[in-house]
């Protein structure tokens, strides 16, 4: 069967990259969605509005967290069943999980509107920044269901050997986002709310295309009359809980960064944090894209108990991530000032803060890739518990420790050092878990 050929091919660097490169390109381009908003908002409206985008991030991360949990966990469960030749059951579960996403999206949409004002009032922001926050989030929440579907269809397209189509959708959505950012902000005068609408419509491209693609029976995965299986939902949630934890605690840590910066520097510090997060997000998308790309292969080989292919795939993956790590660190150091200047002019106090912070935070890129892959590996192997421990420790426990201790002794530089220090601690845990379960899974 044509759709299954990729899983039957030998595990070589060339074949792995053919499977993963479209996914890497896709996630990199998806990272532009938020960056483009920041670019247009900072240049057309101002750094106060840029700060507002970062301040709304924790709420947006909640939406991302749920969709990521259902997408990554569900993909692992479904592709394992495909490897076990339970094709019809896998398709029933796929349809069921998509319906769950739709229901969850409407619930989150309502809750977001009910709690939005009280959340921002509690931050004690200036009137201008608070207004920007409300304007941005209120528009963004309109697209909650498309955002959830986009995250799910992205991974399921990859699993169905439609990574190229997923890339096309992401590129189309990203271009649409960029065009609409300018049209809605500068042309129609919609301000920061226009940026949110542009992002939502960009995300909707993959959601709409996915509905058509998975309605066709020619697709390896396609919609079939769903069967409600509580254990499938529970298994998807358990397997994807690590990714959900990562997204959730990213929002919490973002809030901590914001509060700490407001304390030490003020709203200029929040804008600087936003710029650095864009740089780290862009680099991290390379690792995330690779992990998403190989995850269906890992799950499939695990399902058919092919330890030889599993071992080769993990070995190739570690080498690829090592190369990407070196390249991203070198590029980030070399391009720090040009990157920051895209968002803030050199005469803006935000500029020097962001330049210093980026050069310190860049060290974290040596470790982030291995940590992301380790968590994704255990998710793909249906070991959500280990994956959750890795993700939660990395994104919350270690970050909490470093954020509480380092700024107290080193001031603003301690804030920047928190990320590299936390990622290094997480790397030690990732290596320990990797070695502990090596014989069990045979990688």
Short mmCIF file of C-alpha atoms in Angstrom, two decimals:
data_model
loop_
_atom_site.label_atom_id
_atom_site.label_comp_id
_atom_site.label_asym_id
_atom_site.label_seq_id
_atom_site.Cartn_x
_atom_site.Cartn_y
_atom_site.Cartn_z
CA UNK A 1 0.00 0.00 0.00
CA UNK A 2 1.53 3.32 -1.09
CA UNK A 3 0.78 5.21 2.10
CA UNK A 4 2.73 2.68 4.17
CA UNK A 5 5.93 2.68 2.05
CA UNK A 6 7.79 5.21 4.16
CA UNK A 7 7.51 3.00 7.24
CA UNK A 8 8.87 -0.01 5.33
CA UNK A 9 11.97 1.72 3.96
CA UNK A 10 15.41 1.23 5.59
CA UNK A 11 16.29 3.68 8.36
CA UNK A 12 18.99 5.87 6.81
CA UNK A 13 19.83 9.54 7.29
CA UNK A 14 18.45 10.29 3.85
CA UNK A 15 15.13 8.51 4.43
CA UNK A 16 14.70 9.99 7.91
CA UNK A 17 15.34 13.51 6.61
CA UNK A 18 12.87 12.98 3.77
CA UNK A 19 10.26 12.25 6.44
CA UNK A 20 11.35 14.98 8.87
CA UNK A 21 12.53 17.96 6.79
CA UNK A 22 9.02 19.00 5.66
CA UNK A 23 7.96 18.89 9.30
CA UNK A 24 10.95 20.96 10.40
CA UNK A 25 10.19 23.54 7.71
CA UNK A 26 6.55 23.53 8.77
CA UNK A 27 7.21 24.15 12.47
CA UNK A 28 9.79 26.82 11.68
CA UNK A 29 7.26 28.59 9.51
CA UNK A 30 4.60 28.20 12.17
CA UNK A 31 6.91 29.92 14.63
CA UNK A 32 6.80 32.91 12.29
CA UNK A 33 3.10 33.38 13.06
CA UNK A 34 3.77 34.83 16.49
CA UNK A 35 7.01 36.51 15.41
CA UNK A 36 5.28 38.29 12.55
CA UNK A 37 2.66 39.61 14.96
CA UNK A 38 5.46 40.93 17.15
CA UNK A 39 7.26 42.47 14.18
CA UNK A 40 4.24 44.38 12.89
CA UNK A 41 2.93 45.28 16.32
CA UNK A 42 6.28 46.63 17.59
CA UNK A 43 6.93 48.68 14.46
CA UNK A 44 3.40 49.89 13.67
CA UNK A 45 2.02 50.31 17.20
CA UNK A 46 4.89 50.29 19.72
CA UNK A 47 6.72 48.27 22.37
CA UNK A 48 3.83 48.61 24.84
CA UNK A 49 1.70 46.60 22.43
CA UNK A 50 4.57 44.12 22.03
CA UNK A 51 4.58 43.66 25.81
CA UNK A 52 0.84 43.00 25.68
CA UNK A 53 1.29 40.08 23.27
CA UNK A 54 3.68 38.47 25.76
CA UNK A 55 1.33 39.16 28.66
CA UNK A 56 -1.49 37.31 26.87
CA UNK A 57 0.80 34.36 26.15
CA UNK A 58 -0.10 32.35 29.31
CA UNK A 59 -3.78 32.29 28.36
CA UNK A 60 -2.97 31.36 24.77
CA UNK A 61 -0.60 28.65 26.02
CA UNK A 62 -3.54 27.02 27.81
CA UNK A 63 -5.30 26.57 24.46
CA UNK A 64 -2.09 25.26 22.92
CA UNK A 65 -1.52 22.91 25.86
CA UNK A 66 -4.82 21.07 25.47
CA UNK A 67 -4.54 20.74 21.69
CA UNK A 68 -0.93 19.58 21.95
CA UNK A 69 -1.86 16.94 24.51
CA UNK A 70 -4.63 15.50 22.34
CA UNK A 71 -2.56 15.76 19.15
CA UNK A 72 0.73 14.21 20.30
CA UNK A 73 -0.87 11.68 22.64
CA UNK A 74 -3.53 10.75 20.13
CA UNK A 75 -1.03 10.38 17.29
CA UNK A 76 1.08 7.98 19.37
CA UNK A 77 -1.95 5.83 20.25
CA UNK A 78 -3.30 5.77 16.71
CA UNK A 79 -0.01 5.07 14.91
CA UNK A 80 0.77 2.29 17.38
CA UNK A 81 -2.52 0.67 16.38
CA UNK A 82 -1.64 1.15 12.72
CA UNK A 83 1.63 -0.70 13.36
CA UNK A 84 -0.41 -3.47 15.00
CA UNK A 85 -2.58 -3.64 11.83
CA UNK A 86 -5.70 -2.38 13.69
CA UNK A 87 -6.49 0.03 10.87
CA UNK A 88 -10.25 0.45 11.25
CA UNK A 89 -10.03 0.88 15.00
CA UNK A 90 -7.31 3.51 14.56
CA UNK A 91 -9.52 5.49 12.18
CA UNK A 92 -12.49 5.33 14.57
CA UNK A 93 -10.29 6.63 17.38
CA UNK A 94 -8.92 9.38 15.13
CA UNK A 95 -12.42 10.67 14.36
CA UNK A 96 -13.45 10.45 18.01
CA UNK A 97 -10.44 12.49 19.16
CA UNK A 98 -11.06 15.19 16.55
CA UNK A 99 -14.63 15.56 17.84
CA UNK A 100 -13.26 15.84 21.39
CA UNK A 101 -11.07 18.72 20.20
CA UNK A 102 -14.06 20.58 18.81
CA UNK A 103 -16.03 20.27 22.05
CA UNK A 104 -13.05 21.30 24.17
CA UNK A 105 -12.47 24.29 21.88
CA UNK A 106 -15.95 25.69 22.45
CA UNK A 107 -15.63 25.22 26.22
CA UNK A 108 -12.29 27.02 26.33
CA UNK A 109 -13.65 29.82 24.15
CA UNK A 110 -16.38 30.53 26.70
CA UNK A 111 -14.13 30.27 29.75
CA UNK A 112 -11.58 32.59 28.17
CA UNK A 113 -14.08 35.38 27.72
CA UNK A 114 -15.45 34.98 31.24
CA UNK A 115 -12.05 35.21 32.97
CA UNK A 116 -10.09 37.52 30.67
CA UNK A 117 -10.76 40.87 32.33
CA UNK A 118 -10.12 39.67 35.88
CA UNK A 119 -6.79 38.11 34.84
CA UNK A 120 -5.42 41.33 33.37
CA UNK A 121 -6.78 43.51 36.16
CA UNK A 122 -4.85 41.40 38.65
CA UNK A 123 -1.55 42.15 36.89
CA UNK A 124 -1.76 45.87 37.77
CA UNK A 125 -0.68 46.98 34.33
CA UNK A 126 -0.81 50.48 32.92
CA UNK A 127 -4.15 51.35 31.35
CA UNK A 128 -2.67 51.34 27.84
CA UNK A 129 -1.05 47.91 28.14
CA UNK A 130 -4.15 46.38 29.74
CA UNK A 131 -6.28 47.69 26.89
CA UNK A 132 -3.90 46.14 24.37
CA UNK A 133 -4.10 42.80 26.20
CA UNK A 134 -7.90 42.71 26.15
CA UNK A 135 -8.07 43.77 22.50
CA UNK A 136 -5.61 41.09 21.38
CA UNK A 137 -6.96 38.16 23.41
CA UNK A 138 -10.64 38.84 22.76
CA UNK A 139 -10.03 38.51 19.01
CA UNK A 140 -7.70 35.54 19.33
CA UNK A 141 -10.24 33.51 21.31
CA UNK A 142 -12.63 33.61 18.34
CA UNK A 143 -10.32 31.10 16.67
CA UNK A 144 -10.00 28.63 19.55
CA UNK A 145 -11.56 25.70 17.65
CA UNK A 146 -9.49 26.28 14.46
CA UNK A 147 -6.32 26.48 16.59
CA UNK A 148 -7.07 23.11 18.21
CA UNK A 149 -7.87 21.52 14.85
CA UNK A 150 -4.74 23.03 13.28
CA UNK A 151 -2.45 21.51 15.90
CA UNK A 152 -4.10 18.10 15.51
CA UNK A 153 -4.32 18.03 11.72
CA UNK A 154 -0.69 19.09 11.48
CA UNK A 155 0.49 15.93 13.25
CA UNK A 156 -2.06 13.65 11.60
CA UNK A 157 -1.04 14.87 8.15
CA UNK A 158 2.54 13.94 9.02
CA UNK A 159 1.44 10.50 10.25
CA UNK A 160 -0.51 10.00 7.01
CA UNK A 161 2.59 10.80 4.94
CA UNK A 162 1.23 14.21 3.97
CA UNK A 163 4.00 16.26 5.56
CA UNK A 164 4.47 18.18 2.31
CA UNK A 165 0.80 19.19 2.34
CA UNK A 166 1.11 20.20 5.98
CA UNK A 167 4.09 22.37 5.01
CA UNK A 168 2.13 23.99 2.19
CA UNK A 169 -0.71 24.76 4.59
CA UNK A 170 1.69 26.30 7.10
CA UNK A 171 3.42 28.41 4.45
CA UNK A 172 0.09 29.55 3.04
CA UNK A 173 -1.20 30.37 6.50
CA UNK A 174 1.99 32.21 7.39
CA UNK A 175 1.94 34.31 4.21
CA UNK A 176 -1.74 35.07 4.79
CA UNK A 177 -0.91 36.09 8.35
CA UNK A 178 1.82 38.48 7.19
CA UNK A 179 -0.34 40.07 4.51
CA UNK A 180 -3.32 40.45 6.83
CA UNK A 181 -1.13 41.86 9.61
CA UNK A 182 -0.24 44.81 7.41
CA UNK A 183 -3.71 45.17 5.88
CA UNK A 184 -5.60 44.97 9.18
CA UNK A 185 -3.18 47.00 11.32
CA UNK A 186 -1.91 49.64 8.91
CA UNK A 187 -4.57 49.60 6.21
CA UNK A 188 -7.81 49.20 8.17
CA UNK A 189 -6.58 50.63 11.47
CA UNK A 190 -7.67 47.64 13.57
CA UNK A 191 -4.61 47.94 15.80
CA UNK A 192 -3.47 45.01 17.90
CA UNK A 193 -6.84 43.30 17.46
CA UNK A 194 -6.07 43.08 13.75
CA UNK A 195 -2.88 41.18 14.53
CA UNK A 196 -4.89 38.59 16.49
CA UNK A 197 -7.40 38.18 13.64
CA UNK A 198 -4.55 37.78 11.14
CA UNK A 199 -2.99 35.03 13.26
CA UNK A 200 -6.31 33.24 13.73
CA UNK A 201 -7.06 33.25 10.00
CA UNK A 202 -3.55 31.99 9.28
CA UNK A 203 -4.09 29.07 11.66
CA UNK A 204 -7.46 28.34 10.05
CA UNK A 205 -5.86 27.36 6.74
CA UNK A 206 -4.59 24.02 8.10
CA UNK A 207 -7.86 23.44 9.95
CA UNK A 208 -9.98 23.89 6.82
CA UNK A 209 -7.69 21.87 4.54
CA UNK A 210 -7.53 19.08 7.13
CA UNK A 211 -11.30 18.73 7.17
CA UNK A 212 -11.27 18.12 3.41
CA UNK A 213 -8.20 15.86 3.40
CA UNK A 214 -9.40 13.53 6.14
CA UNK A 215 -12.86 13.31 4.62
CA UNK A 216 -11.33 11.38 1.71
CA UNK A 217 -11.04 7.63 2.12
CA UNK A 218 -7.82 7.60 0.05
CA UNK A 219 -5.97 9.05 3.03
CA UNK A 220 -4.17 6.58 5.31
CA UNK A 221 -6.09 8.19 8.17
CA UNK A 222 -9.61 9.38 7.39
CA UNK A 223 -12.88 10.09 9.14
CA UNK A 224 -14.91 7.03 10.02
CA UNK A 225 -17.96 6.61 12.23
CA UNK A 226 -16.45 7.33 15.66
CA UNK A 227 -16.62 4.94 18.57
CA UNK A 228 -16.55 6.42 22.07
CA UNK A 229 -13.73 4.70 23.93
CA UNK A 230 -12.87 6.22 27.28
CA UNK A 231 -9.61 4.27 27.44
CA UNK A 232 -8.50 5.82 24.13
CA UNK A 233 -9.12 9.33 25.40
CA UNK A 234 -7.40 8.47 28.68
CA UNK A 235 -4.45 6.93 26.84
CA UNK A 236 -4.13 9.93 24.52
CA UNK A 237 -4.26 12.30 27.50
CA UNK A 238 -1.70 10.25 29.43
CA UNK A 239 0.69 9.99 26.49
CA UNK A 240 0.35 13.66 25.64
CA UNK A 241 0.36 14.99 29.18
CA UNK A 242 4.07 15.76 28.98
CA UNK A 243 3.55 18.04 25.99
CA UNK A 244 0.55 19.58 27.73
CA UNK A 245 2.64 20.13 30.84
CA UNK A 246 5.32 21.78 28.75
CA UNK A 247 2.85 24.19 27.17
CA UNK A 248 1.11 24.93 30.47
CA UNK A 249 4.23 25.58 32.47
CA UNK A 250 5.64 27.63 29.62
CA UNK A 251 2.74 29.97 30.24
CA UNK A 252 3.42 29.96 33.98
CA UNK A 253 7.13 30.60 33.48
CA UNK A 254 6.30 33.38 31.02
CA UNK A 255 4.24 35.00 33.75
CA UNK A 256 7.16 34.65 36.16
CA UNK A 257 9.51 36.23 33.63
CA UNK A 258 7.07 39.08 33.15
CA UNK A 259 6.55 39.71 36.86
CA UNK A 260 10.26 39.54 37.59
CA UNK A 261 11.07 41.90 34.74
CA UNK A 262 8.33 44.30 35.83
CA UNK A 263 9.95 44.31 39.26
CA UNK A 264 13.56 44.83 38.11
CA UNK A 265 13.18 46.87 34.92
CA UNK A 266 9.54 47.68 34.14
CA UNK A 267 7.52 47.21 30.96
CA UNK A 268 10.65 47.68 28.80
CA UNK A 269 11.93 44.47 30.36
CA UNK A 270 8.79 42.61 29.32
CA UNK A 271 9.32 43.77 25.74
CA UNK A 272 12.95 42.54 25.88
CA UNK A 273 11.81 39.14 27.18
CA UNK A 274 9.32 38.95 24.31
CA UNK A 275 12.07 39.48 21.71
CA UNK A 276 14.33 36.82 23.25
CA UNK A 277 11.47 34.34 23.46
CA UNK A 278 10.92 34.83 19.73
CA UNK A 279 14.55 33.93 19.05
CA UNK A 280 14.45 30.86 21.32
CA UNK A 281 11.08 29.83 19.90
CA UNK A 282 12.43 30.00 16.36
CA UNK A 283 15.47 27.86 17.21
CA UNK A 284 13.43 25.41 19.30
CA UNK A 285 11.01 24.93 16.40
CA UNK A 286 13.81 23.12 14.55
CA UNK A 287 14.01 20.49 17.30
CA UNK A 288 10.26 20.32 17.75
CA UNK A 289 9.76 19.88 14.02
CA UNK A 290 12.26 17.05 13.87
CA UNK A 291 10.72 15.31 16.89
CA UNK A 292 7.21 15.62 15.41
CA UNK A 293 8.52 14.29 12.09
CA UNK A 294 10.04 11.09 13.46
CA UNK A 295 7.42 10.45 16.17
CA UNK A 296 5.04 8.45 13.90
CA UNK A 297 8.00 6.31 12.77
CA UNK A 298 9.02 5.66 16.38
CA UNK A 299 5.44 4.69 17.29
CA UNK A 300 5.06 2.48 14.22
CA UNK A 301 8.33 0.58 14.82
CA UNK A 302 7.43 0.18 18.48
CA UNK A 303 4.01 -1.17 17.52
CA UNK A 304 5.51 -3.80 15.18
CA UNK A 305 8.30 -4.56 17.71
CA UNK A 306 11.06 -3.75 15.21
CA UNK A 307 13.89 -2.98 17.62
CA UNK A 308 16.55 -2.81 14.92
CA UNK A 309 14.84 0.05 13.10
CA UNK A 310 14.00 1.76 16.39
CA UNK A 311 17.64 1.69 17.47
CA UNK A 312 18.87 3.07 14.14
CA UNK A 313 16.28 5.84 14.14
CA UNK A 314 17.24 7.01 17.64
CA UNK A 315 20.96 6.98 16.75
CA UNK A 316 20.39 9.03 13.61
CA UNK A 317 18.18 11.44 15.53
CA UNK A 318 20.78 12.18 18.20
CA UNK A 319 23.34 13.03 15.52
CA UNK A 320 20.93 15.31 13.67
CA UNK A 321 20.02 17.16 16.86
CA UNK A 322 23.69 17.62 17.79
CA UNK A 323 24.39 19.26 14.43
CA UNK A 324 21.34 21.53 14.68
CA UNK A 325 22.38 22.57 18.20
CA UNK A 326 25.83 23.75 17.12
CA UNK A 327 24.44 25.62 14.10
CA UNK A 328 21.68 27.41 16.03
CA UNK A 329 24.03 28.55 18.79
CA UNK A 330 26.54 29.93 16.28
CA UNK A 331 23.82 31.69 14.27
CA UNK A 332 22.16 33.19 17.34
CA UNK A 333 25.44 34.63 18.64
CA UNK A 334 26.41 36.03 15.25
CA UNK A 335 23.01 37.55 14.47
CA UNK A 336 22.00 38.87 17.90
CA UNK A 337 22.06 42.58 17.08
CA UNK A 338 20.39 42.28 13.65
CA UNK A 339 17.67 40.05 15.13
CA UNK A 340 16.92 42.42 17.99
CA UNK A 341 16.97 45.47 15.68
CA UNK A 342 14.04 43.99 13.76
CA UNK A 343 11.83 44.52 16.82
CA UNK A 344 13.44 47.51 18.57
CA UNK A 345 15.56 50.40 17.34
CA UNK A 346 19.08 50.83 18.79
CA UNK A 347 18.04 54.05 20.56
CA UNK A 348 15.22 52.23 22.38
CA UNK A 349 16.16 51.08 25.92
CA UNK A 350 14.63 47.69 25.06
CA UNK A 351 17.40 47.12 22.48
CA UNK A 352 20.38 46.84 24.87
CA UNK A 353 18.39 44.74 27.31
CA UNK A 354 17.43 42.28 24.59
CA UNK A 355 20.93 42.07 23.10
CA UNK A 356 22.48 41.20 26.46
CA UNK A 357 19.71 38.76 27.32
CA UNK A 358 19.83 36.96 23.98
CA UNK A 359 23.59 36.36 24.17
CA UNK A 360 23.20 34.77 27.59
CA UNK A 361 20.06 32.76 26.79
CA UNK A 362 21.57 31.41 23.56
CA UNK A 363 23.68 28.96 25.59
CA UNK A 364 20.46 27.06 26.33
CA UNK A 365 20.28 26.01 22.67
CA UNK A 366 23.08 23.50 23.32
CA UNK A 367 20.67 21.53 25.54
CA UNK A 368 17.10 22.27 24.41
CA UNK A 369 17.12 19.96 21.39
CA UNK A 370 18.12 16.86 23.34
CA UNK A 371 15.53 17.60 26.01
CA UNK A 372 12.73 18.07 23.48
CA UNK A 373 13.65 14.86 21.65
CA UNK A 374 13.88 12.83 24.88
CA UNK A 375 10.37 13.87 25.92
CA UNK A 376 9.02 13.25 22.42
CA UNK A 377 10.70 9.85 22.28
CA UNK A 378 8.91 8.54 25.36
CA UNK A 379 5.59 9.99 24.16
CA UNK A 380 6.02 8.13 20.86
CA UNK A 381 6.79 4.95 22.82
CA UNK A 382 3.51 5.39 24.74
CA UNK A 383 5.32 6.05 28.01
CA UNK A 384 3.56 9.26 28.94
CA UNK A 385 4.70 9.03 32.56
CA UNK A 386 8.42 9.36 31.85
CA UNK A 387 7.74 11.95 29.18
CA UNK A 388 5.71 13.98 31.66
CA UNK A 389 8.44 13.82 34.30
CA UNK A 390 11.00 15.07 31.80
CA UNK A 391 8.81 17.84 30.44
CA UNK A 392 7.47 19.02 33.81
CA UNK A 393 10.90 19.01 35.44
CA UNK A 394 12.47 20.86 32.55
CA UNK A 395 9.77 23.44 31.99
CA UNK A 396 8.62 24.05 35.54
CA UNK A 397 10.64 22.58 38.41
CA UNK A 398 14.09 23.53 37.15
CA UNK A 399 12.90 26.87 35.76
CA UNK A 400 11.17 27.69 39.04
CA UNK A 401 14.34 26.98 41.00
CA UNK A 402 16.59 29.03 38.73
CA UNK A 403 14.09 31.90 38.44
CA UNK A 404 13.80 32.17 42.22
CA UNK A 405 17.51 31.88 43.02
CA UNK A 406 19.56 33.45 40.23
CA UNK A 407 17.88 36.89 40.00
CA UNK A 408 18.18 37.27 43.78
CA UNK A 409 21.99 37.05 43.49
CA UNK A 410 22.67 38.35 39.96
CA UNK A 411 19.81 40.74 39.26
CA UNK A 412 18.70 41.05 35.62
CA UNK A 413 21.54 38.81 34.40
CA UNK A 414 20.19 36.12 36.70
CA UNK A 415 16.89 36.27 34.82
CA UNK A 416 18.69 35.60 31.55
CA UNK A 417 20.80 32.79 33.05
CA UNK A 418 17.75 30.99 34.39
CA UNK A 419 16.91 29.33 31.06
CA UNK A 420 20.40 27.89 30.28
CA UNK A 421 20.77 26.67 33.87
CA UNK A 422 17.36 24.96 33.85
CA UNK A 423 18.00 23.32 30.46
CA UNK A 424 21.36 21.97 31.67
CA UNK A 425 19.71 20.42 34.72
CA UNK A 426 17.02 18.95 32.45
CA UNK A 427 19.67 17.46 30.18
CA UNK A 428 21.13 15.50 33.09
CA UNK A 429 17.66 14.07 33.84
CA UNK A 430 17.02 13.28 30.16
CA UNK A 431 20.27 11.35 29.87
CA UNK A 432 19.46 9.41 33.03
CA UNK A 433 16.00 8.39 31.77
CA UNK A 434 17.35 7.59 28.33
CA UNK A 435 19.90 5.17 29.74
CA UNK A 436 17.48 3.67 32.27
CA UNK A 437 14.92 2.59 29.64
CA UNK A 438 17.35 1.70 26.86
CA UNK A 439 17.16 -2.07 27.34
CA UNK A 440 13.39 -2.05 27.83
CA UNK A 441 12.67 -0.49 24.43
CA UNK A 442 15.77 -1.65 22.61
CA UNK A 443 16.80 1.72 21.18
#
